[in-house]
Amino acid sequence: MEYEGKNPGNVEGGLKAAAHNPNVSAEKQQESLEKASQIHEERTGKNPGNVEGGLKAAAHNPNVSAEKQQESLEKASQIHEERTGEPLKDQTIQKESKDSK
């Protein structure tokens, strides 16, 4: 990265400012916006494996409604398939949820 050693938040802010500055050419505005977006993604991107794990945990948490457990399991399965190219195996909701008692 060409901004190494600098605060990424400040770099992102400067690029956004340049992207909205009327004294900057349209080409450079677009370039600045794309770089700012890239920096933002690098700073805030979530780890898909961790997201998948959190959704699996919610799917098996008895304090979560049956409807939300099913939604969580479906989302976890989708993320798993996007990450690995394979479907999620043997993932069913086994415990009774709080709402189904």
PDB file of C-alpha atoms in Angstrom:
ATOM      1  CA  MET A   1       0.000   0.000   0.000  1.00  0.00           C
ATOM      2  CA  GLU A   2       1.342   3.423  -0.893  1.00  0.00           C
ATOM      3  CA  TYR A   3      -0.016   4.988   2.319  1.00  0.00           C
ATOM      4  CA  GLU A   4       1.959   2.791   4.692  1.00  0.00           C
ATOM      5  CA  GLY A   5       2.757   4.448   7.996  1.00  0.00           C
ATOM      6  CA  LYS A   6      -0.175   6.837   7.716  1.00  0.00           C
ATOM      7  CA  ASN A   7      -3.507   6.690   9.501  1.00  0.00           C
ATOM      8  CA  PRO A   8      -5.838   4.866   7.064  1.00  0.00           C
ATOM      9  CA  GLY A   9      -8.849   6.797   8.353  1.00  0.00           C
ATOM     10  CA  ASN A  10      -7.167  10.107   7.572  1.00  0.00           C
ATOM     11  CA  VAL A  11      -6.069   8.890   4.149  1.00  0.00           C
ATOM     12  CA  GLU A  12      -9.615   7.737   3.407  1.00  0.00           C
ATOM     13  CA  GLY A  13     -10.973  11.118   4.515  1.00  0.00           C
ATOM     14  CA  GLY A  14      -8.517  12.993   2.321  1.00  0.00           C
ATOM     15  CA  LEU A  15      -9.414  10.881  -0.687  1.00  0.00           C
ATOM     16  CA  LYS A  16     -13.122  11.480  -0.083  1.00  0.00           C
ATOM     17  CA  ALA A  17     -12.466  15.214   0.135  1.00  0.00           C
ATOM     18  CA  ALA A  18     -10.570  15.129  -3.160  1.00  0.00           C
ATOM     19  CA  ALA A  19     -13.405  13.149  -4.742  1.00  0.00           C
ATOM     20  CA  HIS A  20     -15.853  15.950  -3.904  1.00  0.00           C
ATOM     21  CA  ASN A  21     -13.551  18.886  -4.655  1.00  0.00           C
ATOM     22  CA  PRO A  22     -14.710  20.793  -7.766  1.00  0.00           C
ATOM     23  CA  ASN A  23     -11.099  21.870  -8.453  1.00  0.00           C
ATOM     24  CA  VAL A  24     -10.063  18.231  -9.015  1.00  0.00           C
ATOM     25  CA  SER A  25     -10.551  16.682 -12.470  1.00  0.00           C
ATOM     26  CA  ALA A  26     -13.402  14.210 -12.924  1.00  0.00           C
ATOM     27  CA  GLU A  27     -10.887  11.442 -13.615  1.00  0.00           C
ATOM     28  CA  LYS A  28      -8.978  12.094 -10.380  1.00  0.00           C
ATOM     29  CA  GLN A  29     -12.246  12.438  -8.443  1.00  0.00           C
ATOM     30  CA  GLN A  30     -13.308   8.975  -9.598  1.00  0.00           C
ATOM     31  CA  GLU A  31      -9.856   7.555  -8.855  1.00  0.00           C
ATOM     32  CA  SER A  32      -9.906   9.079  -5.353  1.00  0.00           C
ATOM     33  CA  LEU A  33     -13.358   7.674  -4.661  1.00  0.00           C
ATOM     34  CA  GLU A  34     -12.275   4.188  -5.739  1.00  0.00           C
ATOM     35  CA  LYS A  35      -9.147   4.315  -3.554  1.00  0.00           C
ATOM     36  CA  ALA A  36     -11.175   5.594  -0.588  1.00  0.00           C
ATOM     37  CA  SER A  37     -13.635   2.743  -1.047  1.00  0.00           C
ATOM     38  CA  GLN A  38     -10.786   0.218  -1.184  1.00  0.00           C
ATOM     39  CA  ILE A  39      -9.223   1.591   2.014  1.00  0.00           C
ATOM     40  CA  HIS A  40     -12.607   1.526   3.728  1.00  0.00           C
ATOM     41  CA  GLU A  41     -13.115  -2.127   2.780  1.00  0.00           C
ATOM     42  CA  GLU A  42      -9.654  -3.051   4.063  1.00  0.00           C
ATOM     43  CA  ARG A  43     -10.335  -1.299   7.366  1.00  0.00           C
ATOM     44  CA  THR A  44     -13.859  -2.545   7.985  1.00  0.00           C
ATOM     45  CA  GLY A  45     -14.081  -5.861   6.162  1.00  0.00           C
ATOM     46  CA  LYS A  46     -15.396  -8.711   8.263  1.00  0.00           C
ATOM     47  CA  ASN A  47     -13.847 -12.158   8.332  1.00  0.00           C
ATOM     48  CA  PRO A  48     -16.419 -14.420   6.606  1.00  0.00           C
ATOM     49  CA  GLY A  49     -15.306 -17.399   8.698  1.00  0.00           C
ATOM     50  CA  ASN A  50     -16.041 -15.507  11.899  1.00  0.00           C
ATOM     51  CA  VAL A  51     -19.410 -14.346  10.571  1.00  0.00           C
ATOM     52  CA  GLU A  52     -20.270 -17.930   9.631  1.00  0.00           C
ATOM     53  CA  GLY A  53     -19.277 -19.120  13.109  1.00  0.00           C
ATOM     54  CA  GLY A  54     -21.419 -16.475  14.789  1.00  0.00           C
ATOM     55  CA  LEU A  55     -24.413 -17.424  12.685  1.00  0.00           C
ATOM     56  CA  LYS A  56     -23.926 -21.112  13.498  1.00  0.00           C
ATOM     57  CA  ALA A  57     -23.790 -20.237  17.196  1.00  0.00           C
ATOM     58  CA  ALA A  58     -27.033 -18.266  16.917  1.00  0.00           C
ATOM     59  CA  ALA A  59     -28.643 -21.180  15.075  1.00  0.00           C
ATOM     60  CA  HIS A  60     -27.943 -23.457  18.042  1.00  0.00           C
ATOM     61  CA  ASN A  61     -28.648 -20.959  20.825  1.00  0.00           C
ATOM     62  CA  PRO A  62     -31.803 -21.968  22.762  1.00  0.00           C
ATOM     63  CA  ASN A  63     -32.476 -18.306  23.607  1.00  0.00           C
ATOM     64  CA  VAL A  64     -32.965 -17.486  19.914  1.00  0.00           C
ATOM     65  CA  SER A  65     -36.398 -17.982  18.336  1.00  0.00           C
ATOM     66  CA  ALA A  66     -36.861 -20.936  15.992  1.00  0.00           C
ATOM     67  CA  GLU A  67     -37.449 -18.551  13.085  1.00  0.00           C
ATOM     68  CA  LYS A  68     -34.190 -16.661  13.710  1.00  0.00           C
ATOM     69  CA  GLN A  69     -32.316 -19.920  14.262  1.00  0.00           C
ATOM     70  CA  GLN A  70     -33.420 -21.092  10.825  1.00  0.00           C
ATOM     71  CA  GLU A  71     -32.504 -17.736   9.238  1.00  0.00           C
ATOM     72  CA  SER A  72     -29.067 -17.862  10.873  1.00  0.00           C
ATOM     73  CA  LEU A  73     -28.454 -21.382   9.644  1.00  0.00           C
ATOM     74  CA  GLU A  74     -29.456 -20.445   6.092  1.00  0.00           C
ATOM     75  CA  LYS A  75     -27.143 -17.403   6.109  1.00  0.00           C
ATOM     76  CA  ALA A  76     -24.278 -19.475   7.560  1.00  0.00           C
ATOM     77  CA  SER A  77     -24.806 -22.079   4.856  1.00  0.00           C
ATOM     78  CA  GLN A  78     -24.749 -19.403   2.145  1.00  0.00           C
ATOM     79  CA  ILE A  79     -21.528 -17.855   3.499  1.00  0.00           C
ATOM     80  CA  HIS A  80     -19.915 -21.290   3.829  1.00  0.00           C
ATOM     81  CA  GLU A  81     -20.760 -22.154   0.236  1.00  0.00           C
ATOM     82  CA  GLU A  82     -19.414 -18.803  -1.021  1.00  0.00           C
ATOM     83  CA  ARG A  83     -16.182 -19.310   0.945  1.00  0.00           C
ATOM     84  CA  THR A  84     -15.524 -22.964   0.164  1.00  0.00           C
ATOM     85  CA  GLY A  85     -17.634 -23.809  -2.870  1.00  0.00           C
ATOM     86  CA  GLU A  86     -19.216 -26.669  -0.927  1.00  0.00           C
ATOM     87  CA  PRO A  87     -22.534 -26.867   0.929  1.00  0.00           C
ATOM     88  CA  LEU A  88     -22.594 -26.852   4.716  1.00  0.00           C
ATOM     89  CA  LYS A  89     -22.854 -30.463   5.925  1.00  0.00           C
ATOM     90  CA  ASP A  90     -24.974 -31.882   8.749  1.00  0.00           C
ATOM     91  CA  GLN A  91     -26.170 -28.548  10.057  1.00  0.00           C
ATOM     92  CA  THR A  92     -29.591 -28.922  11.573  1.00  0.00           C
ATOM     93  CA  ILE A  93     -31.104 -27.228  14.556  1.00  0.00           C
ATOM     94  CA  GLN A  94     -31.061 -29.913  17.240  1.00  0.00           C
ATOM     95  CA  LYS A  95     -31.985 -28.156  20.470  1.00  0.00           C
ATOM     96  CA  GLU A  96     -35.418 -26.827  21.244  1.00  0.00           C
ATOM     97  CA  SER A  97     -35.590 -23.084  21.144  1.00  0.00           C
ATOM     98  CA  LYS A  98     -36.960 -21.043  24.019  1.00  0.00           C
ATOM     99  CA  ASP A  99     -40.078 -20.165  21.961  1.00  0.00           C
ATOM    100  CA  SER A 100     -40.942 -23.757  21.090  1.00  0.00           C
ATOM    101  CA  LYS A 101     -41.198 -24.948  24.706  1.00  0.00           C
TER     102      LYS A 101
END
